Amino acid sequence: MTIATEVATEALPELDYARTVDRLLVHRDALGEVFLTDLQPLGDTRYAAAAQLPRSHAYYGDHLLRPGHHDPLLILEACRQATLAGAHRFFGVPADNKFILTHLGLRIEHPELVFVGTSPFRLAMHVRIGKRMEREGRVTGLDYEITLSGGGAVFGTASVGLRFKDPNGYLTLRLNNRDGMALPSSASYPAVTPGAPIAPHLVGRANPDNVVLLDGVVVGESAQALLRIPARHASLFDHPQDHLPGMVIAEGARQLALFAALEVRGLSASKTLLTALDVRFTRFGELEDDTVLSAVVGSSGRTHHPAEPPVDYTLGGVLAAVDEDEQRPEDLRVGVEATQKGEVLCTFAFTLTRMTA
């Protein structure tokens, strides 16, 4: 496995870890869900960002893997916050704009550098704009490539795609997707989703509140489950949403990948770390519809998409591929697809790595 984007050679400035940024910059209600601590401009297409990753967290810290590593989805959340804040601060995206996630990517090349130590982890991010979209002088989309460092050493890379809509444009887009039906709110979503939750230890969790899978089944090399919408979850739904957030789907897909790895290949979640992820979002996930997650063990999860019409919210750019010949013996590939009413919302490609003490 190789780093999928170029490693920046420019030295990062001194970054501040003393306090978090304004929570509104990263679209969070709770201060405890803000991890970004600093932003520093480096030029027209680059900037540096810092985040402090906590040693303990009710959601991101609830994992069975020992020795403990910082959750890859926490690292990805820190990257997402860096891109949100950067869009506002450096590219003039108005505070009232809606941000639409188009793709995410993560490569952890050196997992030994992201273990949970005796102090909070100081994450440094070198952010580069790979693609910038404008219309009538307004930035409408940005694709980011991020180099990840800790303790002065590069341990991986990430990528994030965002598109921006003003309130009227967003409302029009959502209503068109819903055939004119009014937008829902997760604030009024039922607290309990019908179905049998998967046992926490089967998905690498200790706390049942952090399990987002229902009715898991395994057939051959495949596994399937329904996504539980945890609308009262303080981290996954920090504030009310009118759709299913991409990071919630990502958590469900990660849990199904771990469940499938255990049930199909006997790979214990207590010895398994997610070291690579690629996903492209092509449709909004609706709160009212069942979300079916399907996993295939040994699959890269990548599909060749046909040419698509130029609709901003579905164009996420080309994701860097991992060379199939560079898979390590301890790696397992799992592809996961999320669908609603038979329509694909997104397709994930995971690499799970067996960790040793």
Short mmCIF file of C-alpha atoms in Angstrom, two decimals:
data_model
loop_
_atom_site.label_atom_id
_atom_site.label_comp_id
_atom_site.label_asym_id
_atom_site.label_seq_id
_atom_site.Cartn_x
_atom_site.Cartn_y
_atom_site.Cartn_z
CA MET A 1 0.00 0.00 0.00
CA THR A 2 1.39 3.40 -0.96
CA ILE A 3 0.51 6.94 -0.01
CA ALA A 4 -2.13 7.94 -2.54
CA THR A 5 -1.37 11.66 -2.77
CA GLU A 6 1.93 13.46 -2.89
CA VAL A 7 3.57 14.13 0.46
CA ALA A 8 4.03 17.85 0.87
CA THR A 9 7.65 18.89 1.11
CA GLU A 10 6.92 22.35 2.49
CA ALA A 11 7.57 22.56 6.23
CA LEU A 12 4.52 23.23 8.35
CA PRO A 13 4.41 26.36 10.50
CA GLU A 14 4.18 26.08 14.26
CA LEU A 15 0.62 25.04 15.04
CA ASP A 16 -1.44 25.94 18.10
CA TYR A 17 -3.03 23.17 20.18
CA ALA A 18 -4.07 25.34 23.13
CA ARG A 19 -7.77 25.68 22.26
CA THR A 20 -10.31 24.57 19.68
CA VAL A 21 -11.57 26.80 16.89
CA ASP A 22 -15.04 28.35 16.92
CA ARG A 23 -17.50 25.44 16.79
CA LEU A 24 -19.50 27.23 14.07
CA LEU A 25 -16.52 26.97 11.70
CA VAL A 26 -16.80 23.17 11.81
CA HIS A 27 -20.61 22.99 11.95
CA ARG A 28 -20.84 21.54 15.43
CA ASP A 29 -23.20 22.35 18.31
CA ALA A 30 -21.23 20.66 21.09
CA LEU A 31 -17.79 21.97 22.03
CA GLY A 32 -16.79 18.42 22.95
CA GLU A 33 -17.21 17.39 19.29
CA VAL A 34 -14.75 20.03 18.03
CA PHE A 35 -11.23 18.66 17.48
CA LEU A 36 -9.71 21.32 15.20
CA THR A 37 -7.39 23.72 17.03
CA ASP A 38 -5.65 25.85 14.37
CA LEU A 39 -5.52 26.92 10.71
CA GLN A 40 -2.54 28.59 9.04
CA PRO A 41 -2.44 29.77 5.39
CA LEU A 42 0.44 28.54 3.22
CA GLY A 43 -0.57 30.03 -0.14
CA ASP A 44 -3.45 30.14 -2.60
CA THR A 45 -3.96 26.37 -2.71
CA ARG A 46 -2.45 25.13 0.57
CA TYR A 47 -2.88 25.57 4.29
CA ALA A 48 -1.94 23.83 7.52
CA ALA A 49 -4.37 22.63 10.17
CA ALA A 50 -4.05 21.14 13.64
CA ALA A 51 -6.33 18.93 15.70
CA GLN A 52 -6.09 17.37 19.14
CA LEU A 53 -7.37 13.79 19.32
CA PRO A 54 -8.60 12.84 22.82
CA ARG A 55 -7.35 9.73 24.62
CA SER A 56 -10.90 9.00 25.76
CA HIS A 57 -14.22 9.65 24.02
CA ALA A 58 -17.63 8.04 24.48
CA TYR A 59 -17.93 7.26 20.76
CA TYR A 60 -14.50 7.50 19.12
CA GLY A 61 -12.79 5.85 22.11
CA ASP A 62 -15.15 2.88 22.39
CA HIS A 63 -13.17 0.12 20.64
CA LEU A 64 -11.96 -3.33 21.61
CA LEU A 65 -8.66 -3.11 19.71
CA ARG A 66 -5.68 -3.55 22.03
CA PRO A 67 -3.27 -1.89 22.16
CA GLY A 68 -5.54 1.06 21.52
CA HIS A 69 -5.19 3.19 18.39
CA HIS A 70 -6.92 6.44 17.60
CA ASP A 71 -10.06 5.71 15.61
CA PRO A 72 -9.45 6.16 11.86
CA LEU A 73 -12.91 7.73 11.61
CA LEU A 74 -11.84 10.25 14.27
CA ILE A 75 -8.83 11.13 12.12
CA LEU A 76 -11.16 11.45 9.14
CA GLU A 77 -13.55 13.63 11.19
CA ALA A 78 -10.62 15.92 12.08
CA CYS A 79 -9.83 16.16 8.36
CA ARG A 80 -13.45 16.92 7.57
CA GLN A 81 -13.45 19.70 10.18
CA ALA A 82 -10.24 21.11 8.67
CA THR A 83 -11.89 21.26 5.24
CA LEU A 84 -15.08 22.86 6.56
CA ALA A 85 -13.19 25.55 8.45
CA GLY A 86 -10.79 26.13 5.57
CA ALA A 87 -13.65 26.64 3.13
CA HIS A 88 -15.08 29.40 5.33
CA ARG A 89 -11.81 31.06 6.33
CA PHE A 90 -9.74 30.85 3.15
CA PHE A 91 -12.23 30.50 0.29
CA GLY A 92 -15.06 32.79 1.34
CA VAL A 93 -17.81 30.17 1.55
CA PRO A 94 -20.65 31.91 3.45
CA ALA A 95 -21.70 30.67 6.88
CA ASP A 96 -25.26 29.95 5.71
CA ASN A 97 -24.16 27.61 2.88
CA LYS A 98 -24.92 23.90 3.02
CA PHE A 99 -21.90 21.61 2.65
CA ILE A 100 -22.42 18.39 0.67
CA LEU A 101 -19.92 15.56 1.08
CA THR A 102 -18.97 13.89 -2.21
CA HIS A 103 -16.07 11.60 -1.32
CA LEU A 104 -13.72 10.54 1.46
CA GLY A 105 -10.42 8.73 1.41
CA LEU A 106 -7.97 7.64 4.09
CA ARG A 107 -4.65 5.78 4.10
CA ILE A 108 -2.86 4.97 7.36
CA GLU A 109 0.58 3.85 6.25
CA HIS A 110 2.11 3.69 9.72
CA PRO A 111 -0.54 2.66 12.28
CA GLU A 112 2.14 2.31 14.95
CA LEU A 113 2.34 6.12 14.97
CA VAL A 114 -1.32 6.64 15.93
CA PHE A 115 -1.60 4.55 19.08
CA VAL A 116 -3.26 6.04 22.16
CA GLY A 117 -0.48 7.25 24.42
CA THR A 118 -0.25 9.05 27.74
CA SER A 119 -1.28 12.45 26.33
CA PRO A 120 -3.71 13.71 23.68
CA PHE A 121 -2.52 13.18 20.10
CA ARG A 122 -1.38 16.26 18.18
CA LEU A 123 -2.50 15.77 14.58
CA ALA A 124 -0.93 18.05 11.95
CA MET A 125 -2.51 18.32 8.49
CA HIS A 126 -0.98 19.75 5.33
CA VAL A 127 -4.01 20.54 3.17
CA ARG A 128 -3.80 21.03 -0.59
CA ILE A 129 -6.64 21.96 -2.93
CA GLY A 130 -6.63 19.45 -5.76
CA LYS A 131 -9.66 20.84 -7.57
CA ARG A 132 -11.56 24.11 -7.19
CA MET A 133 -14.97 24.80 -8.75
CA GLU A 134 -16.40 28.28 -9.20
CA ARG A 135 -19.53 29.83 -10.68
CA GLU A 136 -20.03 33.56 -11.19
CA GLY A 137 -17.05 34.32 -8.95
CA ARG A 138 -18.29 32.11 -6.11
CA VAL A 139 -16.55 28.95 -4.92
CA THR A 140 -19.00 26.07 -5.35
CA GLY A 141 -16.78 23.10 -4.60
CA LEU A 142 -13.37 22.01 -3.36
CA ASP A 143 -11.54 18.70 -3.44
CA TYR A 144 -8.88 18.41 -0.76
CA GLU A 145 -5.78 16.24 -0.45
CA ILE A 146 -4.32 16.04 3.05
CA THR A 147 -1.00 14.77 4.40
CA LEU A 148 -1.28 13.53 7.99
CA SER A 149 1.49 13.83 10.58
CA GLY A 150 1.96 13.19 14.27
CA GLY A 151 5.07 13.87 16.31
CA GLY A 152 6.75 15.27 13.21
CA ALA A 153 6.35 12.03 11.21
CA VAL A 154 3.99 11.47 8.26
CA PHE A 155 1.74 8.48 8.91
CA GLY A 156 -0.79 8.72 6.09
CA THR A 157 -3.02 10.74 3.78
CA ALA A 158 -6.67 11.65 3.40
CA SER A 159 -8.96 13.17 0.80
CA VAL A 160 -12.28 15.02 1.16
CA GLY A 161 -14.67 16.37 -1.47
CA LEU A 162 -17.17 19.13 -0.65
CA ARG A 163 -19.77 21.02 -2.69
CA PHE A 164 -21.47 24.19 -1.45
CA LYS A 165 -25.06 25.32 -1.93
CA ASP A 166 -26.80 28.46 -0.75
CA PRO A 167 -29.96 27.80 1.31
CA ASN A 168 -32.35 28.21 -1.63
CA GLY A 169 -30.24 26.07 -3.94
CA TYR A 170 -29.94 23.36 -1.33
CA LEU A 171 -33.68 23.33 -0.62
CA THR A 172 -34.45 23.10 -4.33
CA LEU A 173 -32.00 20.25 -4.73
CA ARG A 174 -33.39 18.28 -1.79
CA LEU A 175 -37.02 18.80 -2.76
CA ASN A 176 -36.29 17.68 -6.31
CA ASN A 177 -34.65 14.53 -4.94
CA ARG A 178 -37.70 13.88 -2.77
CA ASP A 179 -40.32 14.58 -5.45
CA GLY A 180 -41.46 17.66 -3.55
CA MET A 181 -41.93 15.96 -0.17
CA ALA A 182 -41.12 18.22 2.79
CA LEU A 183 -37.74 17.72 4.44
CA PRO A 184 -37.72 15.62 7.63
CA SER A 185 -35.66 16.24 10.76
CA SER A 186 -33.67 13.75 12.78
CA ALA A 187 -34.87 15.64 15.88
CA SER A 188 -38.29 14.03 15.45
CA TYR A 189 -36.97 10.61 14.41
CA PRO A 190 -38.05 7.66 16.62
CA ALA A 191 -35.58 6.89 19.40
CA VAL A 192 -35.72 3.15 18.67
CA THR A 193 -35.32 1.54 15.25
CA PRO A 194 -37.15 -1.81 14.86
CA GLY A 195 -34.81 -4.77 14.54
CA ALA A 196 -32.28 -6.83 16.50
CA PRO A 197 -29.00 -4.97 17.13
CA ILE A 198 -25.81 -6.89 16.43
CA ALA A 199 -23.88 -7.75 19.63
CA PRO A 200 -21.31 -5.00 20.33
CA HIS A 201 -18.26 -7.30 20.47
CA LEU A 202 -18.99 -8.55 16.94
CA VAL A 203 -18.37 -5.04 15.57
CA GLY A 204 -15.51 -4.09 17.85
CA ARG A 205 -17.56 -2.12 20.37
CA ALA A 206 -18.17 -2.34 24.11
CA ASN A 207 -21.08 0.11 24.41
CA PRO A 208 -24.34 -1.02 22.73
CA ASP A 209 -25.25 2.64 22.16
CA ASN A 210 -22.47 2.83 19.58
CA VAL A 211 -23.73 -0.12 17.53
CA VAL A 212 -25.51 1.03 14.36
CA LEU A 213 -26.30 -2.34 12.73
CA LEU A 214 -29.50 -4.41 12.89
CA ASP A 215 -30.42 -7.92 11.77
CA GLY A 216 -26.98 -8.98 10.58
CA VAL A 217 -26.76 -12.11 8.42
CA VAL A 218 -23.85 -13.89 6.71
CA VAL A 219 -24.07 -16.00 3.55
CA GLY A 220 -20.86 -17.37 2.10
CA GLU A 221 -18.35 -14.55 1.65
CA SER A 222 -21.03 -11.86 2.09
CA ALA A 223 -22.77 -10.14 4.99
CA GLN A 224 -25.77 -7.83 5.17
CA ALA A 225 -27.43 -5.66 7.80
CA LEU A 226 -29.79 -2.73 8.19
CA LEU A 227 -28.44 0.61 9.37
CA ARG A 228 -29.82 1.75 12.71
CA ILE A 229 -30.32 5.53 12.67
CA PRO A 230 -29.04 6.71 16.09
CA ALA A 231 -30.82 10.05 15.99
CA ARG A 232 -30.19 10.69 19.70
CA HIS A 233 -26.48 9.88 19.49
CA ALA A 234 -24.46 12.86 20.73
CA SER A 235 -21.61 12.36 18.23
CA LEU A 236 -23.24 10.88 15.13
CA PHE A 237 -26.10 13.40 15.31
CA ASP A 238 -24.49 16.40 16.99
CA HIS A 239 -27.30 18.56 15.57
CA PRO A 240 -30.57 17.90 13.69
CA GLN A 241 -30.22 16.72 10.08
CA ASP A 242 -32.66 16.48 7.19
CA HIS A 243 -30.79 13.51 5.69
CA LEU A 244 -28.57 10.61 6.68
CA PRO A 245 -25.06 12.04 7.26
CA GLY A 246 -22.19 10.50 5.35
CA MET A 247 -20.22 9.85 8.54
CA VAL A 248 -23.14 7.84 9.96
CA ILE A 249 -23.18 5.64 6.85
CA ALA A 250 -19.40 5.33 7.13
CA GLU A 251 -19.70 4.07 10.71
CA GLY A 252 -22.28 1.49 9.67
CA ALA A 253 -20.14 0.35 6.75
CA ARG A 254 -17.06 0.06 8.98
CA GLN A 255 -19.00 -2.01 11.51
CA LEU A 256 -20.32 -4.32 8.79
CA ALA A 257 -16.79 -4.75 7.39
CA LEU A 258 -15.57 -5.82 10.86
CA PHE A 259 -18.59 -8.09 11.34
CA ALA A 260 -17.98 -9.76 7.97
CA ALA A 261 -14.24 -10.12 8.59
CA LEU A 262 -14.97 -11.95 11.86
CA GLU A 263 -17.83 -14.13 10.66
CA VAL A 264 -16.31 -15.02 7.26
CA ARG A 265 -12.56 -15.09 7.95
CA GLY A 266 -12.35 -15.29 11.75
CA LEU A 267 -10.49 -11.98 12.00
CA SER A 268 -11.23 -10.63 15.49
CA ALA A 269 -12.23 -6.99 15.85
CA SER A 270 -9.98 -6.81 18.91
CA LYS A 271 -6.99 -7.37 16.60
CA THR A 272 -8.17 -5.41 13.56
CA LEU A 273 -7.62 -1.80 12.50
CA LEU A 274 -9.13 -0.03 9.50
CA THR A 275 -6.07 1.23 7.59
CA ALA A 276 -7.64 2.35 4.29
CA LEU A 277 -11.01 3.65 3.19
CA ASP A 278 -12.40 5.02 -0.07
CA VAL A 279 -15.99 6.09 -0.57
CA ARG A 280 -17.88 8.15 -3.10
CA PHE A 281 -21.36 9.42 -2.24
CA THR A 282 -23.76 9.59 -5.18
CA ARG A 283 -27.16 10.10 -3.54
CA PHE A 284 -28.55 11.60 -0.35
CA GLY A 285 -29.53 9.05 2.26
CA GLU A 286 -33.09 9.69 3.43
CA LEU A 287 -34.12 9.33 7.06
CA GLU A 288 -37.45 7.67 6.31
CA ASP A 289 -36.12 4.83 4.13
CA ASP A 290 -34.43 1.60 5.21
CA THR A 291 -30.71 1.62 4.50
CA VAL A 292 -29.33 -1.79 3.54
CA LEU A 293 -25.60 -2.37 3.93
CA SER A 294 -24.04 -5.27 2.01
CA ALA A 295 -20.42 -6.44 2.39
CA VAL A 296 -18.28 -8.77 0.30
CA VAL A 297 -15.08 -10.06 1.91
CA GLY A 298 -12.07 -10.05 -0.37
CA SER A 299 -13.59 -7.41 -2.65
CA SER A 300 -11.96 -4.02 -3.22
CA GLY A 301 -15.42 -2.47 -3.31
CA ARG A 302 -14.49 -0.38 -6.34
CA THR A 303 -16.82 -0.20 -9.29
CA HIS A 304 -16.37 1.52 -12.63
CA HIS A 305 -18.94 4.29 -12.78
CA PRO A 306 -20.40 5.21 -16.16
CA ALA A 307 -20.18 8.79 -17.36
CA GLU A 308 -22.40 11.00 -15.22
CA PRO A 309 -24.23 14.26 -16.00
CA PRO A 310 -22.55 17.44 -14.66
CA VAL A 311 -24.47 17.68 -11.39
CA ASP A 312 -22.33 19.31 -8.70
CA TYR A 313 -23.37 17.19 -5.76
CA THR A 314 -22.53 13.89 -7.44
CA LEU A 315 -19.14 14.81 -8.90
CA GLY A 316 -16.48 13.88 -6.40
CA GLY A 317 -13.44 13.55 -8.65
CA VAL A 318 -11.26 10.48 -9.20
CA LEU A 319 -10.15 8.62 -6.10
CA ALA A 320 -6.59 7.34 -5.99
CA ALA A 321 -6.46 3.57 -6.27
CA VAL A 322 -4.38 1.17 -4.23
CA ASP A 323 -2.19 -1.17 -6.25
CA GLU A 324 -3.73 -4.63 -5.88
CA ASP A 325 -0.23 -6.15 -5.96
CA GLU A 326 0.83 -4.20 -2.87
CA GLN A 327 -1.60 -5.80 -0.44
CA ARG A 328 0.20 -6.93 2.71
CA PRO A 329 -0.32 -10.50 3.96
CA GLU A 330 -2.04 -9.17 7.09
CA ASP A 331 -4.50 -7.05 5.07
CA LEU A 332 -8.06 -7.98 4.22
CA ARG A 333 -10.12 -6.09 1.67
CA VAL A 334 -13.85 -5.66 2.22
CA GLY A 335 -16.25 -3.87 -0.11
CA VAL A 336 -19.47 -2.42 1.35
CA GLU A 337 -22.42 -0.97 -0.55
CA ALA A 338 -25.21 1.14 0.96
CA THR A 339 -28.61 1.18 -0.77
CA GLN A 340 -32.11 2.57 -0.24
CA LYS A 341 -35.04 1.24 -2.27
CA GLY A 342 -32.56 -0.59 -4.47
CA GLU A 343 -30.67 2.61 -5.35
CA VAL A 344 -26.97 2.87 -4.45
CA LEU A 345 -26.09 5.68 -2.03
CA CYS A 346 -22.37 4.95 -1.89
CA THR A 347 -19.79 2.19 -2.19
CA PHE A 348 -16.93 1.73 0.28
CA ALA A 349 -13.56 0.06 -0.19
CA PHE A 350 -11.98 -0.89 3.14
CA THR A 351 -8.62 -2.38 4.04
CA LEU A 352 -8.55 -4.06 7.44
CA THR A 353 -5.16 -4.84 8.95
CA ARG A 354 -4.43 -7.43 11.62
CA MET A 355 -2.49 -5.71 14.39
CA THR A 356 0.06 -7.33 16.66
CA ALA A 357 1.34 -6.21 20.04
#
